[in-house]
Short mmCIF file of C-alpha atoms in Angstrom, two decimals:
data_model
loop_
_atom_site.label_atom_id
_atom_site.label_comp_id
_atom_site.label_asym_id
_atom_site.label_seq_id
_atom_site.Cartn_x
_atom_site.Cartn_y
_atom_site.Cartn_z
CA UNK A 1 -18.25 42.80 -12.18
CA UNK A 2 -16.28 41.18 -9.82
CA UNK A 3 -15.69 37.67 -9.09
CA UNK A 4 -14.21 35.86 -5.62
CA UNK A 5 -13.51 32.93 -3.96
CA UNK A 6 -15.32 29.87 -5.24
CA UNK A 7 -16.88 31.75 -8.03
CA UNK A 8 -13.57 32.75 -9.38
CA UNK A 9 -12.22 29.34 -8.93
CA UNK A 10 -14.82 27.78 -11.27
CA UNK A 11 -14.95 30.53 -13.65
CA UNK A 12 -11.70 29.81 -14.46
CA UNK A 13 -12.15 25.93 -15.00
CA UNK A 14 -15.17 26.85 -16.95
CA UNK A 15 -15.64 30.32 -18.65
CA UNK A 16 -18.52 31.58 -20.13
CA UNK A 17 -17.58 31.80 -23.92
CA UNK A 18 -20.46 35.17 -24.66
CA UNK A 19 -18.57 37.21 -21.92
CA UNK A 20 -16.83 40.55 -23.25
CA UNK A 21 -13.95 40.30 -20.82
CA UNK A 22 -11.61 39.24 -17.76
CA UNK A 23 -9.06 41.05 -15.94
CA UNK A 24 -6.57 38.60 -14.04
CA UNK A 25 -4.26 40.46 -11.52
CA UNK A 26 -2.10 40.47 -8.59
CA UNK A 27 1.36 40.57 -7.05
CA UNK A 28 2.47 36.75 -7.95
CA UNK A 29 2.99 36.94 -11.32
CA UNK A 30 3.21 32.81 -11.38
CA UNK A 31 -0.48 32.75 -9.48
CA UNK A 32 -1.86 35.13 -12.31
CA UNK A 33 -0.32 33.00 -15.52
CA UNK A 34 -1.52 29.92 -14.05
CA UNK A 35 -5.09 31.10 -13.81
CA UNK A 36 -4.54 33.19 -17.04
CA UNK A 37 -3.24 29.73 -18.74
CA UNK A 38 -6.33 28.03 -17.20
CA UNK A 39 -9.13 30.54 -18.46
CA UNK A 40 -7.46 31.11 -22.05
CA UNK A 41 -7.07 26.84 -22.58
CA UNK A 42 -10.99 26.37 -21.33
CA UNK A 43 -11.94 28.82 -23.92
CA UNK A 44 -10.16 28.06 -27.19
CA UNK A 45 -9.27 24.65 -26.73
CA UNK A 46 -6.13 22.96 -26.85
CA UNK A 47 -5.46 23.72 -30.30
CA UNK A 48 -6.54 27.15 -30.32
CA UNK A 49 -3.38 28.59 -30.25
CA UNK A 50 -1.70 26.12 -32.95
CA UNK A 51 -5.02 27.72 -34.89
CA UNK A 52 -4.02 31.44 -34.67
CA UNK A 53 -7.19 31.45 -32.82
CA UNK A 54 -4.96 34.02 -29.88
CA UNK A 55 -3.81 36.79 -30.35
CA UNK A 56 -0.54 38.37 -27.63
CA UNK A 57 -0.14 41.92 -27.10
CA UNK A 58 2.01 43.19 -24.73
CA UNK A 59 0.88 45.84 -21.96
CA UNK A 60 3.80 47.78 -23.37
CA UNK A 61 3.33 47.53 -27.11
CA UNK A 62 -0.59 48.95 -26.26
CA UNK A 63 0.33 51.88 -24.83
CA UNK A 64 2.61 52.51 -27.85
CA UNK A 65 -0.33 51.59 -30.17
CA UNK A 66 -3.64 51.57 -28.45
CA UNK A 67 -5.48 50.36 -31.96
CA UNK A 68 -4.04 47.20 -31.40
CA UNK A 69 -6.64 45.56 -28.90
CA UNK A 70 -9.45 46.90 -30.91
CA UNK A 71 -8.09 45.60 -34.24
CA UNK A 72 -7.46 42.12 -32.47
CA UNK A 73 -10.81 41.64 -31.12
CA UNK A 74 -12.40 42.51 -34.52
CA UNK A 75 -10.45 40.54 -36.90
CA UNK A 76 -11.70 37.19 -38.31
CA UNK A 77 -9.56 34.28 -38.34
CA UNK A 78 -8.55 31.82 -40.52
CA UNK A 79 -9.94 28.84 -38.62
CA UNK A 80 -13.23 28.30 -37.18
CA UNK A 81 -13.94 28.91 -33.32
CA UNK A 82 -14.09 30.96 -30.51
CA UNK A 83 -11.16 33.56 -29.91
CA UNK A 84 -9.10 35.54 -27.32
CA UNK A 85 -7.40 38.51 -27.19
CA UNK A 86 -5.04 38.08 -24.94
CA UNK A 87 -3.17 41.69 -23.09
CA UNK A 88 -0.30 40.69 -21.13
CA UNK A 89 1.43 42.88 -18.08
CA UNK A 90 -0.81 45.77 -18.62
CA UNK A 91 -0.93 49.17 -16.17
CA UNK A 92 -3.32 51.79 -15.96
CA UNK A 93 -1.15 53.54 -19.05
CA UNK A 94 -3.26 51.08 -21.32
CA UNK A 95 -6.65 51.53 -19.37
CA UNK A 96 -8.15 53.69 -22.00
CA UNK A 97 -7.37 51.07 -24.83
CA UNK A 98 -8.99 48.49 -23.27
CA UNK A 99 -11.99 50.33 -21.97
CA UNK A 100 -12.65 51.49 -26.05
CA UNK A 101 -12.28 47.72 -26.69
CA UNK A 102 -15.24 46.72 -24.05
CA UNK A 103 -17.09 49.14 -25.52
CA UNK A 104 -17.32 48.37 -29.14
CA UNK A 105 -17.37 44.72 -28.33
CA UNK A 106 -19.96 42.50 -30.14
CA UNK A 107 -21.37 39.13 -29.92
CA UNK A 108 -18.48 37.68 -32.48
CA UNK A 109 -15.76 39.66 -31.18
CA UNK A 110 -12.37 37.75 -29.65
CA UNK A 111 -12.96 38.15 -26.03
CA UNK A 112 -10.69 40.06 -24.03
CA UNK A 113 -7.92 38.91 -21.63
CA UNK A 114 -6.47 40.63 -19.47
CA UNK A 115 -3.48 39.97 -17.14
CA UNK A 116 -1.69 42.61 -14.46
CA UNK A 117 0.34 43.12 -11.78
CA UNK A 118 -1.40 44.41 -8.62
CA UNK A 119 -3.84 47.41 -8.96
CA UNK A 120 -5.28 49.41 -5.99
CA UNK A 121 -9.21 49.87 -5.94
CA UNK A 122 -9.30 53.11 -7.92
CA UNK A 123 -7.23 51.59 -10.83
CA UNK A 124 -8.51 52.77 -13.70
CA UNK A 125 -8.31 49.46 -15.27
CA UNK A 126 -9.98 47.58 -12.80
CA UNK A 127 -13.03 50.39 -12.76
CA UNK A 128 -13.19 49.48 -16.44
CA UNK A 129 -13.70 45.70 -16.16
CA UNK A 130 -15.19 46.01 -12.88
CA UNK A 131 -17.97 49.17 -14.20
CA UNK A 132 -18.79 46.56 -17.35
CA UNK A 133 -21.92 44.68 -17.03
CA UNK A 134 -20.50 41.92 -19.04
CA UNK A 135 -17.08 41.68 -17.98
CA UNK A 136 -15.08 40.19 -14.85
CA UNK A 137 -12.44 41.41 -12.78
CA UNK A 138 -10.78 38.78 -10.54
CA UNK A 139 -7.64 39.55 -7.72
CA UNK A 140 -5.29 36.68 -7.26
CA UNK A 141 -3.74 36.57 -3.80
CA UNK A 142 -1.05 34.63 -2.13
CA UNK A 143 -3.84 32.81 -0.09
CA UNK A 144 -3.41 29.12 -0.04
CA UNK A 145 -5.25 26.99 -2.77
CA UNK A 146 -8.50 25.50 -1.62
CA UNK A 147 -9.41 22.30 -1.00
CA UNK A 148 -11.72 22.63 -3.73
CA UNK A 149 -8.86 23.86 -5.92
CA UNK A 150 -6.72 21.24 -4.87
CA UNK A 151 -9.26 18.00 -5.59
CA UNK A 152 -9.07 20.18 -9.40
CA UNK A 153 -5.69 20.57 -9.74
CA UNK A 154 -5.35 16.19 -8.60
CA UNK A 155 -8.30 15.45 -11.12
CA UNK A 156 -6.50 17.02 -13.60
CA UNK A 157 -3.48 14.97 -13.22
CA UNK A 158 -5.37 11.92 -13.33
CA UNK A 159 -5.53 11.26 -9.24
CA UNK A 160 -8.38 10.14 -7.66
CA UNK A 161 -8.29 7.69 -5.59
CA UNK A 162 -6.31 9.12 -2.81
CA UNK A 163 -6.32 8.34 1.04
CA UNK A 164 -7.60 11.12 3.59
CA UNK A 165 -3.92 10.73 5.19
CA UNK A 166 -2.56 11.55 1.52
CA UNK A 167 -4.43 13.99 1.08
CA UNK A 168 -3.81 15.86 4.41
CA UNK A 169 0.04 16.01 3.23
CA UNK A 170 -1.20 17.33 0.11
CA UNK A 171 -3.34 19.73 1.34
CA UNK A 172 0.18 20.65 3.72
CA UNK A 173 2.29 20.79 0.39
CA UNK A 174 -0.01 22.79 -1.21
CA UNK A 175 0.55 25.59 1.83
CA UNK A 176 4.16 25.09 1.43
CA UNK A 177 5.21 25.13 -2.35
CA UNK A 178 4.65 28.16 -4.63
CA UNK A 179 1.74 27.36 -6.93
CA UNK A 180 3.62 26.23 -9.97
CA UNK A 181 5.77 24.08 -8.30
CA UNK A 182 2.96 22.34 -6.24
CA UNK A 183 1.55 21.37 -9.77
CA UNK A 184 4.74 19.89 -10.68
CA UNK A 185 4.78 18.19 -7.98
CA UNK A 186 1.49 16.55 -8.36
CA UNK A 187 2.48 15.81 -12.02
CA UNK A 188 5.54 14.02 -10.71
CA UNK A 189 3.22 12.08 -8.32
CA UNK A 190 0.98 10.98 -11.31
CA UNK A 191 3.83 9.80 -13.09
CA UNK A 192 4.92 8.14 -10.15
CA UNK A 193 1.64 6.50 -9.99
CA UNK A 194 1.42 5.78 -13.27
CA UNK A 195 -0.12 2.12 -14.04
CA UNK A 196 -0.38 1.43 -10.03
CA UNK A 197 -3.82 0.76 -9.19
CA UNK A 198 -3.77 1.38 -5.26
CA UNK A 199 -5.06 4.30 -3.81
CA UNK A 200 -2.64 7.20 -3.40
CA UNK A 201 -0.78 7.02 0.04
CA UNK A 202 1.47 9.30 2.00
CA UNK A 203 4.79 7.57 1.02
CA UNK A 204 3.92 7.87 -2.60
CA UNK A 205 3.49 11.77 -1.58
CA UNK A 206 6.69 11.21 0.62
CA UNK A 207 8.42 9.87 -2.52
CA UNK A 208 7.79 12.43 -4.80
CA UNK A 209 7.53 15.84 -2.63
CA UNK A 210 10.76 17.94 -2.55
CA UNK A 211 13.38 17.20 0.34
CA UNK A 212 15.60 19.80 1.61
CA UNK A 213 17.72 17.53 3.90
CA UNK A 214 19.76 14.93 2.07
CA UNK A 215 19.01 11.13 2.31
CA UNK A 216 22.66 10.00 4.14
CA UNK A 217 22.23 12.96 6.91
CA UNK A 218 18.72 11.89 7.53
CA UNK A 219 20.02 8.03 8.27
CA UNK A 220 22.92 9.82 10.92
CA UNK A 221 19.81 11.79 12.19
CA UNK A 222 17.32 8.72 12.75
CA UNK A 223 19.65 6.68 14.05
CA UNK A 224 20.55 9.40 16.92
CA UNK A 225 17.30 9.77 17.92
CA UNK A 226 16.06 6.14 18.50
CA UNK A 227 19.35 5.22 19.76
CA UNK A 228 20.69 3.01 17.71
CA UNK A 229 24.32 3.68 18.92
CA UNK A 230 26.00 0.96 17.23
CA UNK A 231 25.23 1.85 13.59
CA UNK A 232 25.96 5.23 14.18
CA UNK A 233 30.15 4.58 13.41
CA UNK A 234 29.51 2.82 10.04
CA UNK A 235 27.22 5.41 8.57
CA UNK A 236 29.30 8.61 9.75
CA UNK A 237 32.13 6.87 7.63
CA UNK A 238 30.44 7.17 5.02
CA UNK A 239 29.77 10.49 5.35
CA UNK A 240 32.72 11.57 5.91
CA UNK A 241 33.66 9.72 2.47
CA UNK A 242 30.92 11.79 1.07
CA UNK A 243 32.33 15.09 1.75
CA UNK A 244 29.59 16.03 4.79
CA UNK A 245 31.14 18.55 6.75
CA UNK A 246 31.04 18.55 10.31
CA UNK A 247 28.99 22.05 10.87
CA UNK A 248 27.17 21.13 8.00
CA UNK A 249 25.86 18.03 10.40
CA UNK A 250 25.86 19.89 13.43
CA UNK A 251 23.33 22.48 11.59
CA UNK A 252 20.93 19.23 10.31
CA UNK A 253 20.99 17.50 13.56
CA UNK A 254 20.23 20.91 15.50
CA UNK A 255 17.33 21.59 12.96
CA UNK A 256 16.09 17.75 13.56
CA UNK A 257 16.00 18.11 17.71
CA UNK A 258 14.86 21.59 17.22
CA UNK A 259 11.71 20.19 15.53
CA UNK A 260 11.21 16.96 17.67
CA UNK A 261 11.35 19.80 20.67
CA UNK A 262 8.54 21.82 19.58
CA UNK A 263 6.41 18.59 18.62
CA UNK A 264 6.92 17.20 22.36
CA UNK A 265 6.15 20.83 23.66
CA UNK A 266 3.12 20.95 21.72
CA UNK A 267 0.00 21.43 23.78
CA UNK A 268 -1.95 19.18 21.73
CA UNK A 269 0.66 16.55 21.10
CA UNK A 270 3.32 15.64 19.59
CA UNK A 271 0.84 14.34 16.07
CA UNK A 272 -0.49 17.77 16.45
CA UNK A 273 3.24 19.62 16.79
CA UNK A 274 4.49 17.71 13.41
CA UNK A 275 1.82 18.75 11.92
CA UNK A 276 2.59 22.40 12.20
CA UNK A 277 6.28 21.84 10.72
CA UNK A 278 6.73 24.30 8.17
CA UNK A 279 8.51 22.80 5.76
CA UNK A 280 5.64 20.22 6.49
CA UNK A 281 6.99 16.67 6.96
CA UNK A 282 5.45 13.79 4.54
CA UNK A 283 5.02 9.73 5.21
CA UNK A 284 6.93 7.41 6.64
CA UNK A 285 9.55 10.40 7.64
CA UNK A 286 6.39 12.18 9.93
CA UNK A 287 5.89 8.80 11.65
CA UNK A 288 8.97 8.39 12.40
CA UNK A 289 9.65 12.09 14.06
CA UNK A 290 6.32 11.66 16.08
CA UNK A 291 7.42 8.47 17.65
CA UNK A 292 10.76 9.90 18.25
CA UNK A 293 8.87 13.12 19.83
CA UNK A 294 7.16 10.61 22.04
CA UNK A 295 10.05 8.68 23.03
CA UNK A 296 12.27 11.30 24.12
CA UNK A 297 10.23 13.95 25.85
CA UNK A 298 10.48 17.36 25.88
CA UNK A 299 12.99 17.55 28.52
CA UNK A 300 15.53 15.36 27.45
CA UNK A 301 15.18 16.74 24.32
CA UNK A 302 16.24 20.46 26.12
CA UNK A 303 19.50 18.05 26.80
CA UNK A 304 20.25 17.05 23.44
CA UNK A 305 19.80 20.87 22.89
CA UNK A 306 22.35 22.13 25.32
CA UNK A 307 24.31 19.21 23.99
CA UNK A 308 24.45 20.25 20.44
CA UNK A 309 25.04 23.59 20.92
CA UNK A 310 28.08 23.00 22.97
CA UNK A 311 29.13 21.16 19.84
CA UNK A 312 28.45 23.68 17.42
CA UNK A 313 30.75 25.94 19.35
CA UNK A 314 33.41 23.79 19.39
CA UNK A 315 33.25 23.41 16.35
CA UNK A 316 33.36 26.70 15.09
CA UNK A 317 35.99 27.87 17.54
CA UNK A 318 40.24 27.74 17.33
CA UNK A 319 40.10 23.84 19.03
CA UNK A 320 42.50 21.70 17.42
CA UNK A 321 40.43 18.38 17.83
CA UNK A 322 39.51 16.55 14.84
CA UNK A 323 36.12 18.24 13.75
CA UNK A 324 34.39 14.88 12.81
CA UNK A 325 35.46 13.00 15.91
CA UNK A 326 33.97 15.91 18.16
CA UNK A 327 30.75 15.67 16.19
CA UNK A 328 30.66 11.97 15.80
CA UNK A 329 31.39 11.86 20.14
CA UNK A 330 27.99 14.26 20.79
CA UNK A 331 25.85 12.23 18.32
CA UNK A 332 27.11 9.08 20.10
CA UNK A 333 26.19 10.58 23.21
CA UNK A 334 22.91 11.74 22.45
CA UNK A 335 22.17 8.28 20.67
CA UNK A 336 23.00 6.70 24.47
CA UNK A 337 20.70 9.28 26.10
CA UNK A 338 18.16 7.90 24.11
CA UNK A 339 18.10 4.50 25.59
CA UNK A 340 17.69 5.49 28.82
#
């Protein structure tokens, strides 16, 4: 039988312990061991694998040995409880192994566990969990988690009192991390939150979701845009001190204007053009880039444009002017555009 969506979702959280089997696959191989981790924990326990209650076999060593699955489901273990067979990376090559394993399955037996890459609709593996009457065969997708999955994966880290705004970025993060490293994330966020009783906000998100643009290029960046010309000397010393790079600047503050462009060109606003940033943008750091949106306008932002790119070329061509005094000059000048 087959299992989807929602169904799938809380199958895994909860399996039923008298099934025969479930197949796992699909092209992310991280998706697949995080469900497969999920399913095989919910049935045996923590412990059940410190209690030689699992049993590995790999796709390969199956096809070399196709006794192996049968002999694992059958066997009795040393300590008391429920059991899995567990077949990892298996193909079509080991299809006829693990259909002969449904089939002599018993009430008793280990149940079976089955992980694989991605199989087309006449696989012959997925016919044999999906032709069983008490087995499941679930595909795992690169769809985005659900919100349902999401509240799950939070609960399980110990997060639950968490702000709608929070969990909009969340929900964001979720779309924009690979699976394993969204759960990390939220881990880091309950540690993070660890002993703090207020609700869980969007700078506590802000805090702990991974940056891409560096904390001292950010401070050039903000200061630019709300025009805070004279701070703007102090900082790009510092910089400089740093090791920043001119281009490397050029590239971040391009990026920056490039984004506050397409949220003041946004139909729906500039709230709604943030909002579609992909990376998404988290907190304080969002706010921030909406007012700036707001305050400059699309068109003067199509200056600050032509601006920087005239930079960039400079930059990057034979010109003999200092390289950090030609970027420091546009950034001033865009800072003073933003005052008016």
């Amino acid at each position: 039988m087959k299992l989807t969506g929602v169904a799938a979702t809380r199958y895994f959280a909860k399996p039923e312990p008298e099934r025969t089997g479930l197949l796992i696959f699909g092209g992310d191989a991280m998706r697949v061991a995080l469900r497969r981790q999920e399913v095989i924990a919910a049935l045996i326990g923590p412990k059940g694998e410190e209690e030689m209650r699992l049993s590995r076999i790999a796709g390969g060593d199956l096809r070399k040995q196709p006794s192996l699955l049968l002999d694992a489901i059958k066997e009795v273990g040393f300590f008391p409880g429920p059991r899995v067979a567990f077949v990892e990376d298996a193909t079509d090559a080991v299809s006829d192994a693990v259909k002969t394993a449904l089939e002599e399955w018993r009430e008793g037996d280990a149940q079976i566990v089955v992980t694989a890459g991605s199989l087309a609709a006449k696989s012959k593996l997925r016919k044999a969990f999906e032709g069983h009457k008490n087995a499941y065969s679930v595909g795992i997708y690169d769809d985005p988690p659900s919100r349902e999955e999401i509240e799950d994966i939070l609960r399980r880290a110990g997060l639950r009192d968490i702000s709608n705004d929070a969990m909009t970025d969340l929900v964001a993060l979720s779309r924009a991390l690979d699976p394993g490293d969204f759960r990390q994330t939220v881990e880091k966020i309950s540690l993070y939150k660890f002993g703090d009783t207020t609700p869980l906000g969007p700078a506590d998100v802000a805090a702990c979701a991974p940056s891409s643009v560096e904390a001292g290029v950010d401070d050039v960046l903000s200061i630019v845009a709300e025009g805070r010309a004279p701070e703007l000397g102090p900082v790009m010393r510092r910089l400089e001190s740093q090791g920043v790079q001119p281009v490397q600047l050029a590239i971040a503050a391009m990026r920056h204007f490039r984004a506050l462009h397409a949220a003041a060109s946004d139909p729906q606003g500039p709230g709604a053009g943030i909002a579609r940033m992909r990376p998404p943008i988290f907190g304080p750091r969002r706010d921030r880039m909406q007012r700036q949106a707001q305050s400059w306008g699309m068109y003067k932002l199509e200056t600050a444009l032509k601006e920087l790119v005239e930079t960039d070329l400079t930059l990057r061509s034979a010109s003999r002017a200092p390289q950090m005094a030609v970027m420091e000059r546009a950034l001033m000048r865009l800072a003073m555009l933003a005052r008016r």
